[in-house]
Amino acid sequence: MPETAAHLGSGKVRELYALDDERLLLVASDRISTFDVVLPTEIPDKGRVLTGLSAFWFTRTREICANHLLGLRSDGRSMECRRLEMLPLECVVRGYLSGSGWKDYLRSGAISGHVLPVGLRESERLPEPIFTPATKAVTGHDENIDAAQAAELVGEERLAEVEAVSLELYRFAAKHAAERGLLIADTKFELGLDANGRLVLADEVLTPDSSRFWPADAYTPGGPQPSFDKQFARDYCEWLGWDKTAPGPELPAEVVEGTRARYVEAFERLTGVAFAEYASDPDVVLR
Ligand code: PZK
């Protein structure tokens, strides 16, 4: 826990602190949420895996977009970052038809104003990745919005920049992941502006919590795909017959261990770094 930092806010699974006027500390906990409920059982090292993955992607995408990362703390779960003016927009890119995108498509044949071919199946790869911005809901779920609504939030020029950067980040990451046996079905970026009005990539990026990762070897369009990281926990919750209202169930040790192994596997596949190396020196992902 930071010594003299004001707590700014809590997400479901992470915490945000102010270090000073210009710097924030983003701390990823080991909490896990499933079916929108935070479970009472933690997944050891989940926070370190997510922070390490974010730092890895920040390092490899700096030519595409500047980012807020200033440094990693030795705990491996805490990231010092630049304080930004955040854009009031979730920058979602979808390469596959899943989640709210699939629901919108079933209802209207389109997502965020992108009219898609008729007859696509759930989880199908899209003809090309699409930018599907969403509102930032304070409570409840983000809502996909079209380009006109997004332009009202950030302006037309900024929207064009945000869309181009988001698509380029996704293409870069999806290619890297596919070469390592993982599909990135979709992902959400949070962007902000620095004091000079320059666009900066913030928050956590291209982690299992901000993205849908699917194992490529099991990919079978035509229905929902197993989640790379959370499927053990979800399957266990379904098997229990839990009604998906809070509080969620405790997870048994085997489910915790299986889930932890999947997070570590995602980290190692994507970064090429042994998780134990990261744990002993988080800066390995910055090189
Ligand atoms: C910022 N959040 C999300 C909420 C969390 C995280 N670099 C930044 N500058 C200013 N604000 C933010 C960031 C970042 N990243 C991020 N809200 C504001 C959030 C609650 C808990 F851990």
PDB file of C-alpha atoms and ligand atoms in Angstrom:
ATOM      1  CA  MET A   1       0.000   0.000   0.000  1.00  0.00           C
ATOM      2  CA  PRO A   2       1.417   3.450  -0.860  1.00  0.00           C
ATOM      3  CA  GLU A   3       2.668   5.402   2.187  1.00  0.00           C
ATOM      4  CA  THR A   4       1.377   8.915   1.559  1.00  0.00           C
ATOM      5  CA  ALA A   5      -1.003   8.664  -1.359  1.00  0.00           C
ATOM      6  CA  ALA A   6      -4.618   9.760  -1.435  1.00  0.00           C
ATOM      7  CA  HIS A   7      -7.012   7.060  -2.528  1.00  0.00           C
ATOM      8  CA  LEU A   8      -8.814   8.391  -5.625  1.00  0.00           C
ATOM      9  CA  GLY A   9     -11.034   5.490  -6.464  1.00  0.00           C
ATOM     10  CA  SER A  10     -11.739   1.794  -6.571  1.00  0.00           C
ATOM     11  CA  GLY A  11     -12.572  -0.296  -9.577  1.00  0.00           C
ATOM     12  CA  LYS A  12     -14.013  -3.782  -9.168  1.00  0.00           C
ATOM     13  CA  VAL A  13     -10.541  -5.270  -9.112  1.00  0.00           C
ATOM     14  CA  ARG A  14      -8.098  -2.366  -8.764  1.00  0.00           C
ATOM     15  CA  GLU A  15      -7.325   0.828  -6.901  1.00  0.00           C
ATOM     16  CA  LEU A  16      -6.196   4.285  -7.948  1.00  0.00           C
ATOM     17  CA  TYR A  17      -4.082   6.646  -5.787  1.00  0.00           C
ATOM     18  CA  ALA A  18      -2.694  10.148  -6.290  1.00  0.00           C
ATOM     19  CA  LEU A  19       1.077  10.356  -5.728  1.00  0.00           C
ATOM     20  CA  ASP A  20       1.204  14.114  -6.439  1.00  0.00           C
ATOM     21  CA  ASP A  21      -0.423  16.584  -8.852  1.00  0.00           C
ATOM     22  CA  GLU A  22       1.127  14.915 -11.884  1.00  0.00           C
ATOM     23  CA  ARG A  23       1.389  11.266 -10.955  1.00  0.00           C
ATOM     24  CA  LEU A  24      -0.994   8.423 -10.119  1.00  0.00           C
ATOM     25  CA  LEU A  25      -0.493   4.918  -8.789  1.00  0.00           C
ATOM     26  CA  LEU A  26      -2.605   2.209 -10.399  1.00  0.00           C
ATOM     27  CA  VAL A  27      -2.682  -0.958  -8.291  1.00  0.00           C
ATOM     28  CA  ALA A  28      -4.049  -4.210  -9.689  1.00  0.00           C
ATOM     29  CA  SER A  29      -5.453  -6.471  -6.970  1.00  0.00           C
ATOM     30  CA  ASP A  30      -5.813 -10.262  -7.102  1.00  0.00           C
ATOM     31  CA  ARG A  31      -9.589  -9.940  -7.092  1.00  0.00           C
ATOM     32  CA  ILE A  32     -11.501 -11.601  -9.923  1.00  0.00           C
ATOM     33  CA  SER A  33     -14.964 -10.821 -11.193  1.00  0.00           C
ATOM     34  CA  THR A  34     -17.172 -13.178 -13.089  1.00  0.00           C
ATOM     35  CA  PHE A  35     -20.702 -12.570 -14.360  1.00  0.00           C
ATOM     36  CA  ASP A  36     -20.109  -8.976 -13.171  1.00  0.00           C
ATOM     37  CA  VAL A  37     -19.680  -9.979  -9.529  1.00  0.00           C
ATOM     38  CA  VAL A  38     -16.378  -9.818  -7.615  1.00  0.00           C
ATOM     39  CA  LEU A  39     -15.772 -13.210  -6.011  1.00  0.00           C
ATOM     40  CA  PRO A  40     -14.689 -13.558  -2.357  1.00  0.00           C
ATOM     41  CA  THR A  41     -11.683 -15.694  -3.337  1.00  0.00           C
ATOM     42  CA  GLU A  42      -8.568 -14.054  -4.788  1.00  0.00           C
ATOM     43  CA  ILE A  43      -6.366 -15.470  -7.566  1.00  0.00           C
ATOM     44  CA  PRO A  44      -2.751 -15.220  -6.363  1.00  0.00           C
ATOM     45  CA  ASP A  45      -0.557 -13.175  -8.755  1.00  0.00           C
ATOM     46  CA  LYS A  46      -3.446 -12.056 -10.963  1.00  0.00           C
ATOM     47  CA  GLY A  47      -2.652  -8.390 -10.254  1.00  0.00           C
ATOM     48  CA  ARG A  48       1.020  -8.876 -11.084  1.00  0.00           C
ATOM     49  CA  VAL A  49       0.163 -10.693 -14.318  1.00  0.00           C
ATOM     50  CA  LEU A  50      -2.132  -7.877 -15.465  1.00  0.00           C
ATOM     51  CA  THR A  51       0.284  -5.101 -14.532  1.00  0.00           C
ATOM     52  CA  GLY A  52       3.186  -6.932 -16.194  1.00  0.00           C
ATOM     53  CA  LEU A  53       1.185  -7.498 -19.366  1.00  0.00           C
ATOM     54  CA  SER A  54       0.121  -3.850 -19.517  1.00  0.00           C
ATOM     55  CA  ALA A  55       3.704  -2.689 -19.056  1.00  0.00           C
ATOM     56  CA  PHE A  56       4.852  -5.121 -21.763  1.00  0.00           C
ATOM     57  CA  TRP A  57       2.326  -3.721 -24.260  1.00  0.00           C
ATOM     58  CA  PHE A  58       3.050  -0.101 -23.304  1.00  0.00           C
ATOM     59  CA  THR A  59       6.721  -0.704 -24.039  1.00  0.00           C
ATOM     60  CA  ARG A  60       6.011  -2.314 -27.404  1.00  0.00           C
ATOM     61  CA  THR A  61       3.407   0.162 -28.636  1.00  0.00           C
ATOM     62  CA  ARG A  62       5.102   3.472 -27.839  1.00  0.00           C
ATOM     63  CA  GLU A  63       5.658   4.165 -31.527  1.00  0.00           C
ATOM     64  CA  ILE A  64       1.944   3.765 -32.171  1.00  0.00           C
ATOM     65  CA  CYS A  65       0.878   5.962 -29.259  1.00  0.00           C
ATOM     66  CA  ALA A  66       2.508   7.648 -26.242  1.00  0.00           C
ATOM     67  CA  ASN A  67       1.393   6.126 -22.920  1.00  0.00           C
ATOM     68  CA  HIS A  68       1.039   7.037 -19.268  1.00  0.00           C
ATOM     69  CA  LEU A  69       3.496   4.504 -17.836  1.00  0.00           C
ATOM     70  CA  LEU A  70       6.270   6.101 -15.744  1.00  0.00           C
ATOM     71  CA  GLY A  71       7.498   3.007 -13.963  1.00  0.00           C
ATOM     72  CA  LEU A  72       6.700  -0.237 -12.164  1.00  0.00           C
ATOM     73  CA  ARG A  73       6.937  -0.700  -8.413  1.00  0.00           C
ATOM     74  CA  SER A  74       8.932  -3.678  -7.150  1.00  0.00           C
ATOM     75  CA  ASP A  75       5.698  -5.395  -5.998  1.00  0.00           C
ATOM     76  CA  GLY A  76       4.945  -5.972  -9.715  1.00  0.00           C
ATOM     77  CA  ARG A  77       1.294  -4.992  -9.286  1.00  0.00           C
ATOM     78  CA  SER A  78       1.644  -1.196  -9.025  1.00  0.00           C
ATOM     79  CA  MET A  79       2.244   1.161 -11.895  1.00  0.00           C
ATOM     80  CA  GLU A  80       3.222   4.809 -11.555  1.00  0.00           C
ATOM     81  CA  CYS A  81       1.603   6.824 -14.314  1.00  0.00           C
ATOM     82  CA  ARG A  82       1.173  10.310 -15.675  1.00  0.00           C
ATOM     83  CA  ARG A  83      -1.995  12.014 -14.642  1.00  0.00           C
ATOM     84  CA  LEU A  84      -4.120  12.860 -17.695  1.00  0.00           C
ATOM     85  CA  GLU A  85      -7.393  14.398 -18.714  1.00  0.00           C
ATOM     86  CA  MET A  86      -9.269  11.234 -19.597  1.00  0.00           C
ATOM     87  CA  LEU A  87     -11.509  11.170 -22.654  1.00  0.00           C
ATOM     88  CA  PRO A  88     -15.136  10.332 -21.743  1.00  0.00           C
ATOM     89  CA  LEU A  89     -15.157   7.427 -24.178  1.00  0.00           C
ATOM     90  CA  GLU A  90     -14.392   3.709 -24.098  1.00  0.00           C
ATOM     91  CA  CYS A  91     -12.329   2.941 -27.190  1.00  0.00           C
ATOM     92  CA  VAL A  92     -13.358  -0.589 -28.111  1.00  0.00           C
ATOM     93  CA  VAL A  93     -11.974  -2.510 -31.075  1.00  0.00           C
ATOM     94  CA  ARG A  94     -13.573  -5.760 -32.180  1.00  0.00           C
ATOM     95  CA  GLY A  95     -12.001  -8.347 -34.439  1.00  0.00           C
ATOM     96  CA  TYR A  96     -14.631 -11.010 -33.686  1.00  0.00           C
ATOM     97  CA  LEU A  97     -18.376 -10.953 -33.060  1.00  0.00           C
ATOM     98  CA  SER A  98     -18.953 -11.447 -29.333  1.00  0.00           C
ATOM     99  CA  GLY A  99     -20.496  -9.977 -26.197  1.00  0.00           C
ATOM    100  CA  SER A 100     -22.503  -6.774 -26.632  1.00  0.00           C
ATOM    101  CA  GLY A 101     -21.357  -6.606 -30.267  1.00  0.00           C
ATOM    102  CA  TRP A 102     -23.046  -9.931 -31.015  1.00  0.00           C
ATOM    103  CA  LYS A 103     -26.208  -8.752 -29.201  1.00  0.00           C
ATOM    104  CA  ASP A 104     -26.283  -5.471 -31.158  1.00  0.00           C
ATOM    105  CA  TYR A 105     -25.710  -7.369 -34.417  1.00  0.00           C
ATOM    106  CA  LEU A 106     -28.585  -9.773 -33.716  1.00  0.00           C
ATOM    107  CA  ARG A 107     -30.907  -6.862 -32.997  1.00  0.00           C
ATOM    108  CA  SER A 108     -29.866  -4.473 -35.782  1.00  0.00           C
ATOM    109  CA  GLY A 109     -27.279  -6.014 -38.095  1.00  0.00           C
ATOM    110  CA  ALA A 110     -24.832  -3.310 -36.987  1.00  0.00           C
ATOM    111  CA  ILE A 111     -22.498  -2.340 -34.127  1.00  0.00           C
ATOM    112  CA  SER A 112     -21.844   1.348 -33.369  1.00  0.00           C
ATOM    113  CA  GLY A 113     -23.107   2.198 -36.860  1.00  0.00           C
ATOM    114  CA  HIS A 114     -20.905  -0.375 -38.633  1.00  0.00           C
ATOM    115  CA  VAL A 115     -23.332  -2.311 -40.825  1.00  0.00           C
ATOM    116  CA  LEU A 116     -22.037  -5.884 -41.006  1.00  0.00           C
ATOM    117  CA  PRO A 117     -22.609  -8.655 -43.538  1.00  0.00           C
ATOM    118  CA  VAL A 118     -25.794 -10.700 -43.110  1.00  0.00           C
ATOM    119  CA  GLY A 119     -25.483 -14.227 -41.701  1.00  0.00           C
ATOM    120  CA  LEU A 120     -22.484 -13.878 -39.420  1.00  0.00           C
ATOM    121  CA  ARG A 121     -22.335 -16.386 -36.561  1.00  0.00           C
ATOM    122  CA  GLU A 122     -21.531 -15.723 -32.925  1.00  0.00           C
ATOM    123  CA  SER A 123     -17.746 -15.361 -32.386  1.00  0.00           C
ATOM    124  CA  GLU A 124     -17.080 -15.158 -36.131  1.00  0.00           C
ATOM    125  CA  ARG A 125     -14.070 -13.191 -37.266  1.00  0.00           C
ATOM    126  CA  LEU A 126     -15.154  -9.845 -38.744  1.00  0.00           C
ATOM    127  CA  PRO A 127     -14.150  -8.958 -42.315  1.00  0.00           C
ATOM    128  CA  GLU A 128     -11.873  -6.372 -40.692  1.00  0.00           C
ATOM    129  CA  PRO A 129     -11.458  -5.006 -37.151  1.00  0.00           C
ATOM    130  CA  ILE A 130     -13.960  -2.272 -36.289  1.00  0.00           C
ATOM    131  CA  PHE A 131     -13.851   0.610 -33.821  1.00  0.00           C
ATOM    132  CA  THR A 132     -17.001   0.503 -31.675  1.00  0.00           C
ATOM    133  CA  PRO A 133     -16.838   3.294 -29.085  1.00  0.00           C
ATOM    134  CA  ALA A 134     -18.936   3.072 -25.960  1.00  0.00           C
ATOM    135  CA  THR A 135     -20.061   5.387 -23.216  1.00  0.00           C
ATOM    136  CA  LYS A 136     -18.409   5.160 -19.788  1.00  0.00           C
ATOM    137  CA  ALA A 137     -21.225   3.969 -17.581  1.00  0.00           C
ATOM    138  CA  VAL A 138     -20.834   4.922 -13.914  1.00  0.00           C
ATOM    139  CA  THR A 139     -23.124   2.066 -12.950  1.00  0.00           C
ATOM    140  CA  GLY A 140     -24.316  -0.765 -15.162  1.00  0.00           C
ATOM    141  CA  HIS A 141     -22.947  -1.538 -18.603  1.00  0.00           C
ATOM    142  CA  ASP A 142     -21.222   0.632 -21.181  1.00  0.00           C
ATOM    143  CA  GLU A 143     -23.415   1.294 -24.190  1.00  0.00           C
ATOM    144  CA  ASN A 144     -22.103   1.118 -27.754  1.00  0.00           C
ATOM    145  CA  ILE A 145     -22.528   4.446 -29.548  1.00  0.00           C
ATOM    146  CA  ASP A 146     -22.142   5.505 -33.165  1.00  0.00           C
ATOM    147  CA  ALA A 147     -19.589   7.936 -34.594  1.00  0.00           C
ATOM    148  CA  ALA A 148     -21.943  10.926 -34.343  1.00  0.00           C
ATOM    149  CA  GLN A 149     -22.517  10.334 -30.630  1.00  0.00           C
ATOM    150  CA  ALA A 150     -18.793   9.738 -30.065  1.00  0.00           C
ATOM    151  CA  ALA A 151     -17.970  12.996 -31.901  1.00  0.00           C
ATOM    152  CA  GLU A 152     -20.292  14.852 -29.533  1.00  0.00           C
ATOM    153  CA  LEU A 153     -18.152  13.590 -26.644  1.00  0.00           C
ATOM    154  CA  VAL A 154     -14.635  14.306 -27.986  1.00  0.00           C
ATOM    155  CA  GLY A 155     -15.015  16.249 -31.231  1.00  0.00           C
ATOM    156  CA  GLU A 156     -14.709  14.985 -34.790  1.00  0.00           C
ATOM    157  CA  GLU A 157     -10.974  15.522 -35.203  1.00  0.00           C
ATOM    158  CA  ARG A 158     -10.060  13.839 -31.927  1.00  0.00           C
ATOM    159  CA  LEU A 159     -12.403  10.973 -32.709  1.00  0.00           C
ATOM    160  CA  ALA A 160     -10.651  10.311 -36.019  1.00  0.00           C
ATOM    161  CA  GLU A 161      -7.292  10.233 -34.210  1.00  0.00           C
ATOM    162  CA  VAL A 162      -8.601   7.972 -31.436  1.00  0.00           C
ATOM    163  CA  GLU A 163     -10.124   5.558 -33.945  1.00  0.00           C
ATOM    164  CA  ALA A 164      -6.949   5.327 -36.025  1.00  0.00           C
ATOM    165  CA  VAL A 165      -4.745   4.763 -32.956  1.00  0.00           C
ATOM    166  CA  SER A 166      -7.129   2.181 -31.444  1.00  0.00           C
ATOM    167  CA  LEU A 167      -7.275   0.178 -34.674  1.00  0.00           C
ATOM    168  CA  GLU A 168      -3.515   0.270 -35.074  1.00  0.00           C
ATOM    169  CA  LEU A 169      -2.958  -0.873 -31.465  1.00  0.00           C
ATOM    170  CA  TYR A 170      -5.415  -3.733 -31.941  1.00  0.00           C
ATOM    171  CA  ARG A 171      -3.868  -4.875 -35.222  1.00  0.00           C
ATOM    172  CA  PHE A 172      -0.395  -4.867 -33.682  1.00  0.00           C
ATOM    173  CA  ALA A 173      -1.484  -6.803 -30.585  1.00  0.00           C
ATOM    174  CA  ALA A 174      -3.751  -9.257 -32.409  1.00  0.00           C
ATOM    175  CA  LYS A 175      -0.924 -10.212 -34.759  1.00  0.00           C
ATOM    176  CA  HIS A 176       1.526 -10.655 -31.874  1.00  0.00           C
ATOM    177  CA  ALA A 177      -1.016 -12.727 -29.886  1.00  0.00           C
ATOM    178  CA  ALA A 178      -2.022 -14.913 -32.865  1.00  0.00           C
ATOM    179  CA  GLU A 179       1.628 -15.847 -33.377  1.00  0.00           C
ATOM    180  CA  ARG A 180       1.505 -17.135 -29.771  1.00  0.00           C
ATOM    181  CA  GLY A 181      -1.756 -19.063 -30.046  1.00  0.00           C
ATOM    182  CA  LEU A 182      -4.124 -16.467 -28.615  1.00  0.00           C
ATOM    183  CA  LEU A 183      -6.959 -14.648 -30.346  1.00  0.00           C
ATOM    184  CA  ILE A 184      -7.900 -11.175 -29.113  1.00  0.00           C
ATOM    185  CA  ALA A 185     -11.628 -11.100 -29.821  1.00  0.00           C
ATOM    186  CA  ASP A 186     -11.978  -7.504 -28.684  1.00  0.00           C
ATOM    187  CA  THR A 187     -10.283  -4.987 -26.454  1.00  0.00           C
ATOM    188  CA  LYS A 188     -10.958  -1.700 -24.721  1.00  0.00           C
ATOM    189  CA  PHE A 189      -8.555   1.213 -24.577  1.00  0.00           C
ATOM    190  CA  GLU A 190      -8.760   4.261 -22.341  1.00  0.00           C
ATOM    191  CA  LEU A 191      -7.124   7.355 -23.758  1.00  0.00           C
ATOM    192  CA  GLY A 192      -6.358  10.700 -22.222  1.00  0.00           C
ATOM    193  CA  LEU A 193      -4.730  14.008 -23.063  1.00  0.00           C
ATOM    194  CA  ASP A 194      -1.535  15.391 -21.563  1.00  0.00           C
ATOM    195  CA  ALA A 195      -1.034  19.067 -20.695  1.00  0.00           C
ATOM    196  CA  ASN A 196      -0.080  19.737 -24.331  1.00  0.00           C
ATOM    197  CA  GLY A 197      -3.284  18.169 -25.649  1.00  0.00           C
ATOM    198  CA  ARG A 198      -1.458  15.128 -26.977  1.00  0.00           C
ATOM    199  CA  LEU A 199      -3.204  11.761 -27.047  1.00  0.00           C
ATOM    200  CA  VAL A 200      -1.868   9.298 -24.444  1.00  0.00           C
ATOM    201  CA  LEU A 201      -2.762   5.639 -23.909  1.00  0.00           C
ATOM    202  CA  ALA A 202      -3.718   5.033 -20.271  1.00  0.00           C
ATOM    203  CA  ASP A 203      -5.173   2.546 -17.806  1.00  0.00           C
ATOM    204  CA  GLU A 204      -4.385  -1.139 -18.340  1.00  0.00           C
ATOM    205  CA  VAL A 205      -3.945  -2.352 -21.888  1.00  0.00           C
ATOM    206  CA  LEU A 206      -4.473  -5.653 -23.670  1.00  0.00           C
ATOM    207  CA  THR A 207      -4.920  -7.659 -20.486  1.00  0.00           C
ATOM    208  CA  PRO A 208      -7.464 -10.443 -19.962  1.00  0.00           C
ATOM    209  CA  ASP A 209      -9.557  -7.951 -17.928  1.00  0.00           C
ATOM    210  CA  SER A 210      -9.698  -5.361 -20.725  1.00  0.00           C
ATOM    211  CA  SER A 211      -9.895  -7.838 -23.598  1.00  0.00           C
ATOM    212  CA  ARG A 212     -11.416 -11.169 -24.594  1.00  0.00           C
ATOM    213  CA  PHE A 213      -8.576 -13.647 -25.078  1.00  0.00           C
ATOM    214  CA  TRP A 214      -9.512 -16.952 -26.704  1.00  0.00           C
ATOM    215  CA  PRO A 215      -7.250 -19.978 -27.141  1.00  0.00           C
ATOM    216  CA  ALA A 216      -6.715 -20.185 -30.920  1.00  0.00           C
ATOM    217  CA  ASP A 217      -6.579 -23.987 -30.953  1.00  0.00           C
ATOM    218  CA  ALA A 218     -10.134 -24.282 -29.588  1.00  0.00           C
ATOM    219  CA  TYR A 219     -11.632 -21.547 -31.779  1.00  0.00           C
ATOM    220  CA  THR A 220     -14.983 -22.719 -33.212  1.00  0.00           C
ATOM    221  CA  PRO A 221     -17.295 -19.969 -34.421  1.00  0.00           C
ATOM    222  CA  GLY A 222     -21.042 -20.547 -34.146  1.00  0.00           C
ATOM    223  CA  GLY A 223     -21.350 -20.113 -30.374  1.00  0.00           C
ATOM    224  CA  PRO A 224     -19.642 -18.539 -27.379  1.00  0.00           C
ATOM    225  CA  GLN A 225     -15.914 -19.303 -26.966  1.00  0.00           C
ATOM    226  CA  PRO A 226     -14.232 -20.373 -23.728  1.00  0.00           C
ATOM    227  CA  SER A 227     -12.400 -17.511 -22.040  1.00  0.00           C
ATOM    228  CA  PHE A 228      -8.649 -18.127 -21.887  1.00  0.00           C
ATOM    229  CA  ASP A 229      -8.398 -17.039 -18.260  1.00  0.00           C
ATOM    230  CA  LYS A 230     -11.785 -17.212 -16.553  1.00  0.00           C
ATOM    231  CA  GLN A 231     -13.333 -20.367 -17.957  1.00  0.00           C
ATOM    232  CA  PHE A 232     -12.527 -22.588 -14.938  1.00  0.00           C
ATOM    233  CA  ALA A 233     -14.126 -20.090 -12.572  1.00  0.00           C
ATOM    234  CA  ARG A 234     -17.156 -19.619 -14.834  1.00  0.00           C
ATOM    235  CA  ASP A 235     -17.652 -23.364 -15.329  1.00  0.00           C
ATOM    236  CA  TYR A 236     -17.436 -23.913 -11.578  1.00  0.00           C
ATOM    237  CA  CYS A 237     -19.974 -21.123 -10.923  1.00  0.00           C
ATOM    238  CA  GLU A 238     -22.353 -22.595 -13.520  1.00  0.00           C
ATOM    239  CA  TRP A 239     -21.940 -26.085 -12.064  1.00  0.00           C
ATOM    240  CA  LEU A 240     -22.801 -24.723  -8.587  1.00  0.00           C
ATOM    241  CA  GLY A 241     -26.047 -23.260  -9.902  1.00  0.00           C
ATOM    242  CA  TRP A 242     -25.208 -19.846  -8.397  1.00  0.00           C
ATOM    243  CA  ASP A 243     -27.860 -17.257  -9.388  1.00  0.00           C
ATOM    244  CA  LYS A 244     -25.141 -14.702 -10.309  1.00  0.00           C
ATOM    245  CA  THR A 245     -26.207 -12.154  -7.719  1.00  0.00           C
ATOM    246  CA  ALA A 246     -23.767 -10.916  -5.056  1.00  0.00           C
ATOM    247  CA  PRO A 247     -22.187 -12.311  -3.024  1.00  0.00           C
ATOM    248  CA  GLY A 248     -20.471 -14.747  -5.359  1.00  0.00           C
ATOM    249  CA  PRO A 249     -19.294 -18.185  -4.241  1.00  0.00           C
ATOM    250  CA  GLU A 250     -15.873 -19.042  -2.780  1.00  0.00           C
ATOM    251  CA  LEU A 251     -13.722 -20.883  -5.308  1.00  0.00           C
ATOM    252  CA  PRO A 252     -12.163 -24.232  -4.348  1.00  0.00           C
ATOM    253  CA  ALA A 253      -8.366 -24.566  -4.378  1.00  0.00           C
ATOM    254  CA  GLU A 254      -8.292 -26.507  -7.694  1.00  0.00           C
ATOM    255  CA  VAL A 255     -10.274 -23.791  -9.458  1.00  0.00           C
ATOM    256  CA  VAL A 256      -8.027 -21.082  -7.979  1.00  0.00           C
ATOM    257  CA  GLU A 257      -4.888 -22.969  -9.059  1.00  0.00           C
ATOM    258  CA  GLY A 258      -6.239 -23.677 -12.557  1.00  0.00           C
ATOM    259  CA  THR A 259      -7.235 -20.060 -13.023  1.00  0.00           C
ATOM    260  CA  ARG A 260      -3.909 -18.763 -11.734  1.00  0.00           C
ATOM    261  CA  ALA A 261      -2.098 -21.098 -14.157  1.00  0.00           C
ATOM    262  CA  ARG A 262      -4.076 -19.672 -17.086  1.00  0.00           C
ATOM    263  CA  TYR A 263      -3.214 -16.069 -16.173  1.00  0.00           C
ATOM    264  CA  VAL A 264       0.451 -17.000 -15.860  1.00  0.00           C
ATOM    265  CA  GLU A 265       0.277 -18.883 -19.163  1.00  0.00           C
ATOM    266  CA  ALA A 266      -1.197 -15.849 -20.932  1.00  0.00           C
ATOM    267  CA  PHE A 267       1.575 -13.687 -19.473  1.00  0.00           C
ATOM    268  CA  GLU A 268       4.342 -16.075 -20.508  1.00  0.00           C
ATOM    269  CA  ARG A 269       2.962 -16.750 -23.982  1.00  0.00           C
ATOM    270  CA  LEU A 270       2.510 -13.070 -24.776  1.00  0.00           C
ATOM    271  CA  THR A 271       5.644 -11.647 -23.180  1.00  0.00           C
ATOM    272  CA  GLY A 272       8.021 -14.578 -23.713  1.00  0.00           C
ATOM    273  CA  VAL A 273       9.192 -13.893 -20.134  1.00  0.00           C
ATOM    274  CA  ALA A 274       8.974 -16.492 -17.337  1.00  0.00           C
ATOM    275  CA  PHE A 275       6.586 -15.159 -14.704  1.00  0.00           C
ATOM    276  CA  ALA A 276       9.162 -15.919 -11.981  1.00  0.00           C
ATOM    277  CA  GLU A 277      11.584 -13.577 -13.791  1.00  0.00           C
ATOM    278  CA  TYR A 278       8.972 -10.836 -13.760  1.00  0.00           C
ATOM    279  CA  ALA A 279       8.254 -11.458 -10.068  1.00  0.00           C
ATOM    280  CA  SER A 280      11.922 -11.022  -9.158  1.00  0.00           C
ATOM    281  CA  ASP A 281      12.437  -7.989 -11.436  1.00  0.00           C
ATOM    282  CA  PRO A 282       9.313  -6.397 -12.957  1.00  0.00           C
ATOM    283  CA  ASP A 283      11.435  -4.172 -15.200  1.00  0.00           C
ATOM    284  CA  VAL A 284      12.210  -7.191 -17.444  1.00  0.00           C
ATOM    285  CA  VAL A 285       9.040  -6.397 -19.421  1.00  0.00           C
ATOM    286  CA  LEU A 286      10.207  -2.848 -20.120  1.00  0.00           C
ATOM    287  CA  ARG A 287      13.290  -3.933 -22.078  1.00  0.00           C
TER     288      ARG A 287
HETATM  289  C1  PZK B   1      -7.981   7.295 -14.447  1.00  0.00           C
HETATM  290  N1  PZK B   1      -9.339   5.607 -14.054  1.00  0.00           N
HETATM  291  C2  PZK B   1      -9.930   4.265 -13.978  1.00  0.00           C
HETATM  292  C3  PZK B   1     -10.873   3.960 -11.682  1.00  0.00           C
HETATM  293  C4  PZK B   1      -8.812   2.363 -10.907  1.00  0.00           C
HETATM  294  C5  PZK B   1      -8.841   2.927 -12.178  1.00  0.00           C
HETATM  295  N2  PZK B   1      -3.461   8.304 -16.257  1.00  0.00           N
HETATM  296  C6  PZK B   1      -4.662   8.653 -15.720  1.00  0.00           C
HETATM  297  N3  PZK B   1      -4.896   9.961 -15.471  1.00  0.00           N
HETATM  298  C7  PZK B   1      -6.060  10.340 -14.930  1.00  0.00           C
HETATM  299  N4  PZK B   1      -7.016   9.485 -14.613  1.00  0.00           N
HETATM  300  C8  PZK B   1      -6.868   8.172 -14.816  1.00  0.00           C
HETATM  301  C9  PZK B   1      -5.667   7.705 -15.396  1.00  0.00           C
HETATM  302  C10 PZK B   1      -5.425   6.319 -15.662  1.00  0.00           C
HETATM  303  N5  PZK B   1      -5.267   5.221 -15.873  1.00  0.00           N
HETATM  304  C11 PZK B   1      -8.141   5.938 -14.540  1.00  0.00           C
HETATM  305  N6  PZK B   1      -9.968   6.678 -13.637  1.00  0.00           N
HETATM  306  C12 PZK B   1      -9.158   7.734 -13.880  1.00  0.00           C
HETATM  307  C13 PZK B   1      -9.881   3.705 -12.580  1.00  0.00           C
HETATM  308  C14 PZK B   1     -10.829   3.416 -10.383  1.00  0.00           C
HETATM  309  C15 PZK B   1      -9.795   2.605 -10.009  1.00  0.00           C
HETATM  310  F1  PZK B   1      -7.783   1.635 -10.516  1.00  0.00           F
END
